[in-house]
Amino acid sequence: MKTIFNWLAVGVAVAITNLPGVCGAASLSDFGYGNMTTKRTVPTVLILVNFTNNNGNNAPYTVPYAMGPNLVGTDYTAAVRWYSNWFFSKTSSPKSVNGYFHEMSNGRMQWTTGAVFMVTKDTNDLYGAIFDREDENGDAADSAYITKMIRQAMAQGLDLLSYDTFGNGIVDGLECTIQLITNDETFGGGTRSYGLALGLGFSFYTGKVTIQRFTHGMNVIVEELVHVLQAGHCGDIYGPSSMSAGFSVMTGGTYVHVDSWHKVQLAWCEPRIHSLRQPGQFTLPAAQLMDSNGPVILYDPLSNLRETREFFVLEYRSTNTVSKGEGYDRNVKDSGLVIWHAQQGGGKDPVNWTATYFGLRKWWRCANCRGLFSTGPELDDVCPQGSAHHEGEDGYIGVARGGTDGGVLGWRGCQKCGQMFYYPNASTSVCPVGDQHQADPTDYSLRRDDDPESLGQRGWLHCYKCQVLFRPVFYDDKPDDYGVCAGSGAHDAGTNTATYAVLWGDGVNAMMTEGSPDMARGRGNAWHGGVTTPLLRWFDGTLSGTRIYIHPFAANSDQITIDVLANYDTWVDFPYTGAEEGTFQRPYNTFHEGVDVLYPGGTLHVKSGTSLETGRVTKSMKIEAYGGPVTIGRP
């Protein structure tokens, strides 16, 4: 390597005239700001459904309806008043749904009181009974169950037509939402969004209905209401498998703030935008301080592959009491810097991780043998449990093709039985069709559970007898199920104690945390004071040149300070014709591109070659030849 220029002076005549400026600054809308359309106030109907004729013989199907520590009994007026305050007030003691949304949205979102009703129902109308009558059709049972409750409230005076602001006989989710809270223990809860034919002079309700047991508590209700707000967008972004349990209310009912990515999408905050190629220092206030400019977005404006489509959002989360705020984020998993990583498509919704980075052949876990299998017209698809075919469960699974992932290579699909097995041990494998497994030509790789980049369902094992990948089922009230092995008896991992992770093909979105201490995706803790992160890495495995340093901070700090540590060398290779990023593997192919993107004081590496470009360099930098002589500005 030879230095051809090394200067701090201005005006050395080497490069190009009229250098274009660094890419224009991105706007918040480029990162999906306001993508989830909502109103600052949304009218809400709260319907309390009390199944009253529980005489103790049908437990646990209903439980006595409660308001705080007290039972409702027949004091329905008091119950309506208690739940109205519990939902619509903005107090911190006791906590309220509206108080939570007021703090979490930085004062930009409230549910306004439409009506509150106590509806009494007979136990014959429990969800379990309706489900049986609807021939176990879940959607039909849900619709029938919800419709009964809403019609009962309408018979008691609920006027849904008054929310029909367009006068078309249809009320949507922004005109009014409906919350159902019940003591029916046969219903699991959730959010429903299909049209309901309600009658009574009314055509359809097409908005979202949330319904859950009162025993679920406020944490479940606020999560379901965020589902309401993201209706029609993103396919519901939530779940520990695709985010990080404990840092967002969308990760399984944890009673904390929603993540800063959702806040951007809902136009609840306006983060500062910064290039991760440029050093910088930022102060991040705790989320509960309601500073709408608190988070920071880091992105690479000079990458043609990413730009604003893939980026990081940095925020400070605290479990401790701060100087103000009502404490609705106090149950967050850990105190410190939380790094959210998102990759979005053209509609500003996160891309599907599995479809983007993994082979699309579909795999399932067999409900009988517990092995991982794929099916197709070329396969006999024989399950080792008898001669029946495999029976898929849990939704389909995606597995990385060999060479596209950093996991353990050598896994193949069997062309006879359809199961995934470890090809290097094919000679000792056993296929339920007979003899050994017969490998298809595609090689797959699997990440182990302790790999920072492993995502999805963990706990898959390698059977030493038949060589297939399997996942046992563990029970509290009966023996554990290790499935059926073609090599006799149940599967057995033996000394193959390493466990593997597989990805849900339709449920892992590219929006998750990069957790401490090893940038574990969708896992780990917050980043604590006095720590420098490893290099931020992109979803395709490429490393950036940026680390984050978190300054030491006290346990009850209102804010933390972070440094963006950018160390980028830029590469140029004149004959290169591929995608350009300025890296060694993906260099720019003109000298002026390299000069343009390099920040002052950086190093521009030019691979051996010739360019006829002429011009002038007007920023401080080091320019080094690599692999031989470099000629610029003359033949």
XYZ file of C-alpha atoms in Angstrom:
635
model
C 0.000 0.000 0.000
C 1.410 3.395 -0.967
C 0.293 6.870 0.023
C -0.052 9.013 -3.071
C -1.402 12.103 -1.323
C -1.445 13.057 2.350
C -2.370 16.629 3.112
C -4.372 19.010 5.211
C -4.042 21.961 2.873
C -6.867 23.128 0.652
C -6.611 23.312 -3.111
C -4.316 20.458 -4.126
C -5.158 20.000 -7.813
C -5.811 16.293 -8.146
C -9.417 15.277 -8.106
C -12.399 16.812 -9.783
C -14.087 20.143 -10.175
C -17.720 20.710 -9.305
C -17.875 17.876 -6.806
C -21.522 17.207 -5.971
C -22.466 17.700 -2.334
C -23.177 14.917 0.110
C -26.656 13.409 -0.395
C -29.485 15.684 0.703
C -30.713 15.348 4.260
C -33.464 12.828 4.788
C -36.843 13.828 6.196
C -38.823 12.001 8.866
C -41.341 10.870 6.254
C -38.521 8.920 4.578
C -38.434 6.726 7.699
C -42.203 6.179 7.870
C -43.272 9.147 9.981
C -47.073 9.159 10.186
C -47.349 5.905 8.231
C -49.899 4.642 10.768
C -52.733 7.127 10.337
C -54.610 7.936 13.496
C -56.378 10.864 15.150
C -55.358 12.794 18.228
C -58.693 11.837 19.789
C -60.704 8.701 18.997
C -64.225 8.168 20.412
C -64.451 4.929 22.365
C -67.328 2.776 23.581
C -66.554 0.671 26.641
C -68.828 -2.340 27.164
C -68.481 -4.342 30.385
C -69.921 -7.846 30.005
C -70.806 -9.578 33.273
C -71.861 -13.237 33.128
C -73.867 -13.234 36.325
C -75.350 -16.696 36.897
C -72.174 -18.416 38.083
C -73.282 -20.442 41.100
C -69.891 -22.059 41.606
C -70.688 -25.190 39.586
C -69.308 -23.958 36.276
C -65.944 -22.626 37.428
C -63.508 -21.774 35.916
C -65.727 -20.584 33.060
C -66.583 -17.323 34.803
C -65.161 -15.486 37.776
C -66.826 -12.815 39.922
C -66.564 -9.516 38.065
C -64.336 -7.090 39.926
C -63.637 -3.361 40.029
C -60.259 -3.030 41.622
C -60.241 -4.979 44.921
C -64.060 -4.975 45.092
C -66.630 -7.223 43.423
C -69.259 -5.710 41.182
C -72.125 -7.748 42.610
C -75.252 -5.937 41.443
C -73.880 -2.409 41.882
C -73.661 -1.800 38.157
C -73.739 1.988 38.512
C -70.596 1.920 40.655
C -68.932 -0.498 38.231
C -69.634 1.783 35.270
C -68.215 4.750 37.187
C -65.098 2.823 38.318
C -64.257 1.481 34.846
C -64.972 4.844 33.237
C -62.336 6.447 35.472
C -60.003 3.475 35.028
C -60.145 3.858 31.249
C -60.700 7.550 30.474
C -59.047 9.566 33.259
C -55.470 10.806 32.925
C -54.385 10.216 36.503
C -51.253 8.406 37.596
C -52.787 7.064 40.829
C -54.584 4.948 40.083
C -53.125 4.222 36.658
C -55.471 4.642 33.704
C -55.543 3.641 30.054
C -55.759 7.261 28.946
C -52.965 8.252 31.311
C -50.777 5.618 29.689
C -51.540 6.828 26.151
C -51.105 10.458 27.174
C -47.553 9.817 28.409
C -46.594 7.313 25.729
C -47.803 9.512 22.855
C -46.112 12.637 24.234
C -49.547 14.116 24.865
C -50.790 13.518 21.305
C -53.316 10.700 21.693
C -56.414 10.259 23.851
C -59.460 8.010 23.841
C -62.552 10.168 24.328
C -65.573 8.927 26.249
C -68.274 7.668 23.934
C -70.370 5.558 26.290
C -69.854 3.023 29.072
C -72.323 0.160 29.553
C -72.596 -2.798 31.918
C -74.167 -5.688 30.010
C -75.351 -8.751 31.930
C -75.385 -12.096 30.100
C -76.383 -15.683 30.733
C -73.622 -18.285 30.995
C -75.116 -20.054 27.950
C -73.713 -17.166 25.922
C -70.119 -17.869 26.953
C -67.661 -17.976 24.114
C -67.058 -21.702 24.639
C -70.706 -22.486 23.982
C -70.870 -20.250 20.914
C -67.678 -21.803 19.571
C -69.272 -25.256 19.777
C -72.447 -24.072 18.049
C -70.433 -22.485 15.233
C -68.915 -25.851 14.290
C -65.580 -24.776 15.706
C -65.197 -22.037 13.103
C -63.147 -19.492 15.028
C -63.978 -16.415 12.927
C -67.695 -17.177 12.882
C -67.687 -17.842 16.622
C -65.806 -14.603 17.295
C -68.243 -12.617 15.171
C -71.304 -14.194 16.786
C -69.913 -13.659 20.286
C -68.953 -10.033 19.763
C -72.167 -9.219 17.912
C -74.298 -10.524 20.806
C -72.547 -8.239 23.277
C -72.725 -5.124 21.107
C -76.399 -5.741 20.261
C -77.160 -6.067 23.974
C -75.518 -2.689 24.614
C -77.481 -1.195 21.696
C -80.697 -2.523 23.218
C -79.716 -0.743 26.427
C -79.218 2.591 24.647
C -75.907 2.489 22.787
C -76.371 4.632 19.661
C -73.592 3.622 17.271
C -75.233 5.573 14.457
C -74.312 8.769 16.269
C -70.653 8.033 15.403
C -71.393 7.598 11.698
C -69.893 10.944 10.714
C -70.105 10.140 6.981
C -73.754 9.077 7.143
C -73.151 5.886 5.165
C -74.383 3.347 7.728
C -70.824 2.223 8.429
C -68.670 3.154 11.413
C -64.938 2.616 11.035
C -62.155 2.515 13.601
C -61.353 6.229 13.454
C -65.013 7.158 13.937
C -65.341 4.909 17.000
C -63.585 1.954 18.612
C -65.300 -0.599 20.846
C -63.681 -2.134 23.930
C -65.266 -5.249 25.422
C -64.167 -6.336 28.910
C -65.656 -9.573 30.180
C -65.401 -12.182 32.941
C -65.704 -15.067 30.452
C -62.752 -17.365 31.179
C -63.360 -19.397 28.006
C -62.233 -16.509 25.800
C -58.565 -15.709 25.345
C -58.914 -12.079 24.276
C -57.512 -10.135 21.368
C -58.442 -7.674 18.648
C -60.944 -8.341 15.863
C -61.432 -6.274 12.718
C -64.005 -7.862 10.406
C -67.362 -6.245 9.663
C -70.213 -6.914 12.063
C -73.832 -6.841 10.854
C -75.442 -5.401 13.976
C -78.985 -4.647 12.834
C -81.174 -2.192 14.730
C -81.103 0.269 11.839
C -77.361 -0.214 11.403
C -75.496 -1.734 8.475
C -71.936 -2.512 9.530
C -69.333 -1.779 12.129
C -65.965 -2.132 10.359
C -63.654 -0.754 13.021
C -61.518 -2.676 15.456
C -63.046 -4.396 18.488
C -60.767 -5.276 21.382
C -62.013 -7.896 23.795
C -60.339 -9.435 26.813
C -61.001 -10.706 30.308
C -60.865 -8.103 33.054
C -58.352 -10.355 34.824
C -55.837 -9.624 32.053
C -55.249 -6.157 33.456
C -54.294 -2.904 31.819
C -51.128 -4.231 30.170
C -53.091 -6.420 27.747
C -55.662 -3.733 26.995
C -53.089 -1.089 26.053
C -51.292 -3.586 23.817
C -54.546 -4.424 22.036
C -55.284 -0.731 21.581
C -51.952 -0.238 19.820
C -53.090 -3.035 17.481
C -56.148 -0.892 16.837
C -53.985 2.118 15.966
C -51.805 0.171 13.524
C -54.853 -1.257 11.738
C -54.273 -1.620 8.029
C -50.512 -1.182 8.300
C -47.528 -3.445 8.676
C -49.433 -6.664 9.358
C -49.307 -6.099 13.129
C -45.740 -5.558 14.273
C -45.294 -7.249 17.612
C -44.004 -10.313 19.427
C -40.772 -11.388 21.160
C -39.697 -13.378 18.106
C -39.415 -10.250 15.991
C -38.684 -7.454 18.471
C -37.428 -7.791 22.023
C -39.421 -8.852 25.062
C -39.512 -6.209 27.766
C -38.740 -3.058 25.745
C -42.076 -2.551 23.989
C -45.692 -3.091 24.967
C -45.979 -4.965 21.664
C -43.812 -7.814 22.925
C -46.410 -9.812 24.765
C -48.306 -7.555 27.134
C -45.415 -6.074 29.117
C -46.719 -2.889 30.735
C -44.214 -0.416 29.279
C -44.110 2.200 26.539
C -44.377 1.224 22.924
C -41.022 1.288 21.113
C -39.729 4.457 19.435
C -40.196 2.938 15.951
C -43.954 2.744 16.577
C -43.908 6.293 17.943
C -42.371 7.515 14.673
C -44.921 5.573 12.624
C -47.778 7.060 14.702
C -46.294 10.604 14.476
C -45.847 10.731 18.252
C -42.200 11.805 18.139
C -39.751 13.531 15.808
C -36.290 12.002 16.301
C -33.135 13.802 15.328
C -31.662 12.382 12.100
C -27.926 11.738 11.830
C -25.603 9.993 9.380
C -23.853 7.052 11.031
C -20.797 7.914 8.921
C -20.337 11.160 10.836
C -19.199 11.403 14.478
C -21.576 13.088 16.885
C -22.693 13.404 20.494
C -26.318 13.305 21.645
C -28.254 13.592 24.882
C -31.192 11.169 25.097
C -33.939 11.919 27.647
C -35.872 9.106 29.346
C -38.957 8.083 27.372
C -41.367 9.044 30.181
C -40.155 12.670 30.119
C -42.321 13.138 26.999
C -39.635 14.806 24.868
C -40.796 14.307 21.302
C -37.282 14.982 19.952
C -35.655 12.532 22.362
C -34.733 9.580 20.083
C -32.077 9.658 17.344
C -32.253 7.997 13.916
C -28.942 6.767 12.480
C -28.778 5.895 8.789
C -26.284 5.707 5.927
C -27.122 8.399 3.352
C -24.299 7.227 1.080
C -25.336 3.606 0.639
C -27.302 2.921 -2.504
C -28.357 -0.401 -0.990
C -29.870 1.091 2.172
C -30.238 4.877 2.439
C -33.445 5.447 4.444
C -34.734 1.920 3.887
C -32.608 0.462 6.701
C -31.758 2.414 9.834
C -31.362 2.416 13.625
C -33.426 4.296 16.229
C -31.717 5.049 19.548
C -33.668 5.797 22.732
C -33.106 5.901 26.500
C -35.362 3.765 28.671
C -35.332 3.848 32.471
C -36.810 1.638 35.185
C -36.243 4.359 37.773
C -38.252 7.364 38.877
C -37.265 10.466 36.939
C -38.010 14.109 37.627
C -41.375 14.046 35.892
C -43.664 11.703 34.039
C -46.238 9.374 35.535
C -44.103 6.240 35.522
C -45.884 4.252 32.843
C -42.506 3.001 31.564
C -41.222 1.937 34.973
C -41.608 -1.784 34.230
C -39.267 -1.636 31.230
C -36.821 -4.546 31.219
C -33.613 -2.593 31.835
C -32.202 0.949 32.069
C -29.926 2.299 29.356
C -29.601 2.770 25.614
C -31.984 0.688 23.510
C -31.068 0.256 19.823
C -33.930 -0.518 17.433
C -33.015 -1.757 13.942
C -35.525 -1.546 11.088
C -35.572 -2.360 7.387
C -38.607 -1.068 5.512
C -40.154 -1.589 2.096
C -41.613 0.956 -0.274
C -44.715 1.358 1.891
C -42.562 2.161 4.955
C -43.560 -1.144 6.555
C -40.886 -3.567 7.834
C -39.887 -6.217 5.331
C -40.435 -9.873 6.106
C -37.105 -11.098 7.452
C -37.518 -14.676 6.274
C -38.716 -13.861 2.764
C -35.905 -11.321 2.316
C -32.935 -13.309 3.583
C -33.891 -16.972 3.460
C -34.966 -19.640 1.004
C -38.712 -19.726 0.482
C -39.117 -23.486 0.576
C -41.627 -24.085 3.365
C -40.959 -26.306 6.349
C -43.158 -27.443 9.248
C -42.798 -29.278 12.526
C -44.626 -32.594 12.352
C -47.259 -32.966 15.072
C -46.577 -36.715 15.185
C -42.820 -37.319 14.908
C -41.780 -33.776 16.018
C -39.279 -33.545 13.142
C -38.819 -30.651 10.701
C -40.143 -31.575 7.256
C -40.981 -30.104 3.880
C -43.382 -31.590 1.380
C -43.780 -31.569 -2.385
C -44.964 -33.702 -5.318
C -41.569 -35.417 -5.562
C -41.605 -36.658 -1.952
C -43.123 -39.789 -0.477
C -43.513 -37.702 2.713
C -43.652 -40.629 5.128
C -43.738 -39.998 8.866
C -41.898 -42.459 11.130
C -45.029 -42.650 13.284
C -46.812 -45.367 11.325
C -47.134 -45.104 7.572
C -49.111 -41.861 7.569
C -47.867 -38.626 6.067
C -46.374 -35.872 8.186
C -48.862 -33.520 9.832
C -47.675 -29.910 9.946
C -48.317 -27.586 12.891
C -47.339 -24.138 14.203
C -47.274 -22.416 10.796
C -44.563 -22.723 8.222
C -40.879 -22.205 8.936
C -38.057 -20.648 6.914
C -34.509 -22.024 6.887
C -31.448 -20.268 5.442
C -29.820 -21.654 2.318
C -26.154 -22.552 2.745
C -23.797 -19.620 2.219
C -26.445 -16.962 3.000
C -26.184 -17.266 6.759
C -23.435 -17.665 9.323
C -24.859 -20.799 10.887
C -23.945 -24.495 10.824
C -23.826 -25.802 7.255
C -24.610 -29.302 6.050
C -28.350 -29.618 6.639
C -30.307 -31.120 3.724
C -33.837 -32.168 2.951
C -34.467 -35.874 2.337
C -35.910 -36.570 -1.118
C -37.799 -39.587 0.247
C -39.381 -38.620 3.579
C -39.123 -34.813 3.389
C -37.325 -34.401 6.730
C -34.333 -32.158 7.318
C -31.256 -34.153 8.327
C -27.522 -33.631 8.878
C -25.916 -34.587 5.588
C -22.314 -35.164 6.834
C -23.717 -38.081 8.868
C -25.805 -39.491 5.997
C -24.118 -42.890 6.258
C -25.549 -43.408 9.769
C -28.947 -41.839 9.049
C -32.252 -43.739 9.028
C -35.160 -42.812 6.731
C -38.735 -43.953 7.538
C -39.180 -44.867 3.857
C -36.250 -47.278 4.196
C -32.459 -47.287 4.303
C -30.622 -43.974 4.590
C -31.870 -40.480 3.861
C -31.396 -39.339 0.271
C -30.242 -35.717 0.191
C -31.611 -33.075 -2.149
C -28.986 -30.751 -3.683
C -29.759 -27.656 -1.585
C -27.565 -27.063 1.451
C -29.073 -25.229 4.455
C -27.486 -23.590 7.483
C -28.910 -23.313 10.987
C -27.925 -20.901 13.710
C -27.445 -22.187 17.232
C -29.532 -20.662 19.988
C -26.576 -18.857 21.562
C -25.683 -17.131 18.286
C -26.425 -13.370 18.582
C -28.112 -13.464 15.169
C -30.386 -16.425 15.846
C -34.069 -15.553 15.683
C -37.379 -17.334 15.875
C -38.221 -20.564 17.647
C -35.376 -22.014 19.686
C -34.868 -25.443 21.224
C -34.473 -27.611 18.094
C -32.225 -30.665 18.520
C -30.192 -33.028 16.329
C -31.166 -36.709 16.738
C -28.026 -38.850 16.761
C -29.967 -41.972 15.650
C -31.869 -40.847 12.544
C -29.941 -37.531 12.050
C -33.064 -35.372 11.663
C -33.778 -32.015 13.294
C -36.564 -32.280 15.874
C -38.140 -30.240 18.658
C -39.633 -31.969 21.713
C -42.790 -30.820 23.471
C -42.647 -30.402 27.246
C -45.739 -30.796 29.418
C -46.519 -29.931 33.037
C -49.083 -32.671 33.554
C -47.804 -35.572 31.418
C -44.526 -37.027 30.126
C -42.454 -34.969 27.712
C -42.877 -35.850 24.037
C -39.644 -36.404 22.095
C -41.475 -37.622 19.000
C -40.888 -40.794 17.004
C -37.527 -41.755 15.500
C -37.135 -43.888 12.364
C -34.132 -45.423 14.090
C -36.420 -46.873 16.828
C -38.139 -45.379 19.830
C -38.125 -41.664 20.464
C -35.698 -39.086 19.090
C -32.566 -38.711 21.192
C -30.014 -35.905 20.935
C -27.366 -37.936 22.754
C -24.203 -35.848 22.914
C -25.583 -33.370 20.318
C -26.509 -30.954 23.085
C -26.420 -27.776 20.971
C -29.883 -26.384 20.283
C -30.853 -24.592 17.083
C -33.277 -21.832 16.097
C -35.603 -21.734 13.086
C -37.602 -18.809 11.729
C -41.340 -18.418 11.306
C -41.860 -17.831 7.609
C -44.755 -15.405 8.060
C -44.089 -13.748 11.388
C -40.579 -12.271 11.693
C -40.464 -8.624 10.721
C -37.225 -6.720 10.197
C -37.762 -4.450 13.220
C -36.029 -5.513 16.424
C -33.494 -4.580 19.064
C -29.734 -5.020 18.912
C -29.230 -6.073 22.520
C -26.328 -5.904 24.950
C -23.730 -7.323 25.260
C -23.268 -8.862 21.792
C -25.796 -7.141 19.503
C -28.175 -10.073 19.944
C -31.119 -9.479 17.646
C -34.465 -9.377 19.393
C -32.838 -10.299 22.716
C -30.431 -9.044 25.358
C -30.449 -6.070 27.714
C -30.122 -2.329 27.335
C -26.630 -0.852 26.862
C -25.280 0.472 30.156
C -22.994 3.409 30.946
C -19.263 3.193 30.252
C -19.810 0.664 27.433
C -18.940 0.841 23.729
C -21.040 -1.320 21.420
C -19.537 -3.539 18.719
C -19.835 -2.236 15.178
C -23.456 -1.774 14.140
C -24.227 -4.389 11.500
C -26.805 -4.483 8.754
C -29.355 -7.237 8.322
C -27.361 -8.790 5.479
C -24.443 -9.294 7.872
C -22.317 -6.411 6.564
C -20.613 -4.395 9.300
C -20.870 -0.625 9.378
C -17.958 1.493 10.574
C -19.927 2.854 13.530
C -19.960 2.091 17.243
C -21.898 3.800 20.029
C -20.270 4.832 23.298
C -22.604 5.303 26.284
C -21.268 7.731 28.878
C -21.547 6.598 32.531
C -24.810 7.689 34.169
C -26.501 7.453 37.558
C -29.306 4.961 38.160
C -31.992 7.673 38.383
C -30.743 9.872 35.545
C -33.228 11.864 33.522
C -31.008 11.507 30.475
C -27.919 9.824 29.109
C -25.203 11.000 26.722
C -23.941 8.913 23.826
C -21.177 9.353 21.260
C -21.478 8.154 17.673
C -18.020 6.804 16.844
C -17.639 6.716 13.058
C -14.484 5.315 11.469
C -14.980 4.904 7.744
C -12.371 4.235 5.071
C -13.712 4.591 1.552
C -12.640 2.428 -1.392
C -12.528 3.128 -5.157
C -11.947 0.608 -7.965
C -12.276 2.083 -11.457
C -13.266 -1.096 -13.395
C -15.774 -2.248 -10.740
C -19.370 -2.651 -12.065
C -21.427 -4.009 -9.142
C -23.480 -2.393 -6.382
C -21.494 0.457 -4.809
C -21.109 1.163 -1.093
C -17.547 2.399 -0.787
C -16.396 -0.774 0.979
C -13.521 -3.006 -0.096
C -15.978 -5.586 -1.478
C -18.346 -2.972 -2.994
C -16.201 0.037 -3.906
C -17.160 3.131 -5.877
C -15.953 3.117 -9.467
C -15.101 6.806 -9.843
C -12.650 8.946 -7.922
C -15.138 11.777 -7.485
C -17.646 9.448 -5.773
C -15.000 8.457 -3.239
C -14.002 12.058 -2.560
C -17.635 13.153 -2.350
C -18.694 10.714 0.375
C -15.527 10.759 2.506
C -15.808 12.819 5.660
C -12.921 15.241 6.366
C -9.892 13.546 7.849
C -10.746 10.111 6.444
C -8.762 7.808 4.168
C -9.618 7.169 0.519
C -8.185 3.864 -0.765
C -7.860 3.651 -4.566
C -7.216 0.254 -6.114
C -4.614 0.115 -8.869
C -5.892 1.524 -12.163
C -6.381 4.609 -14.339
C -9.070 7.300 -14.476
C -9.272 10.320 -16.807
C -11.145 12.365 -14.191
C -9.781 15.811 -13.396
C -10.665 18.391 -10.802
C -9.840 19.743 -7.362
C -10.020 18.291 -3.833
C -11.125 20.825 -1.212
C -11.321 18.774 1.980
C -8.655 17.243 4.228
C -8.073 13.521 3.640
C -5.463 10.837 3.090
C -5.442 9.117 -0.319
C -3.686 5.747 -0.614
C -3.002 3.508 -3.609
C -3.726 -0.180 -3.143
C -2.308 -3.099 -5.126
C -0.192 -1.054 -7.541
C 0.079 2.373 -9.203
C -2.904 4.709 -9.612
C -3.139 7.299 -12.382
C -5.765 10.062 -12.250
C -6.303 12.882 -14.740
C -4.233 11.616 -17.665
C -4.045 8.476 -19.866
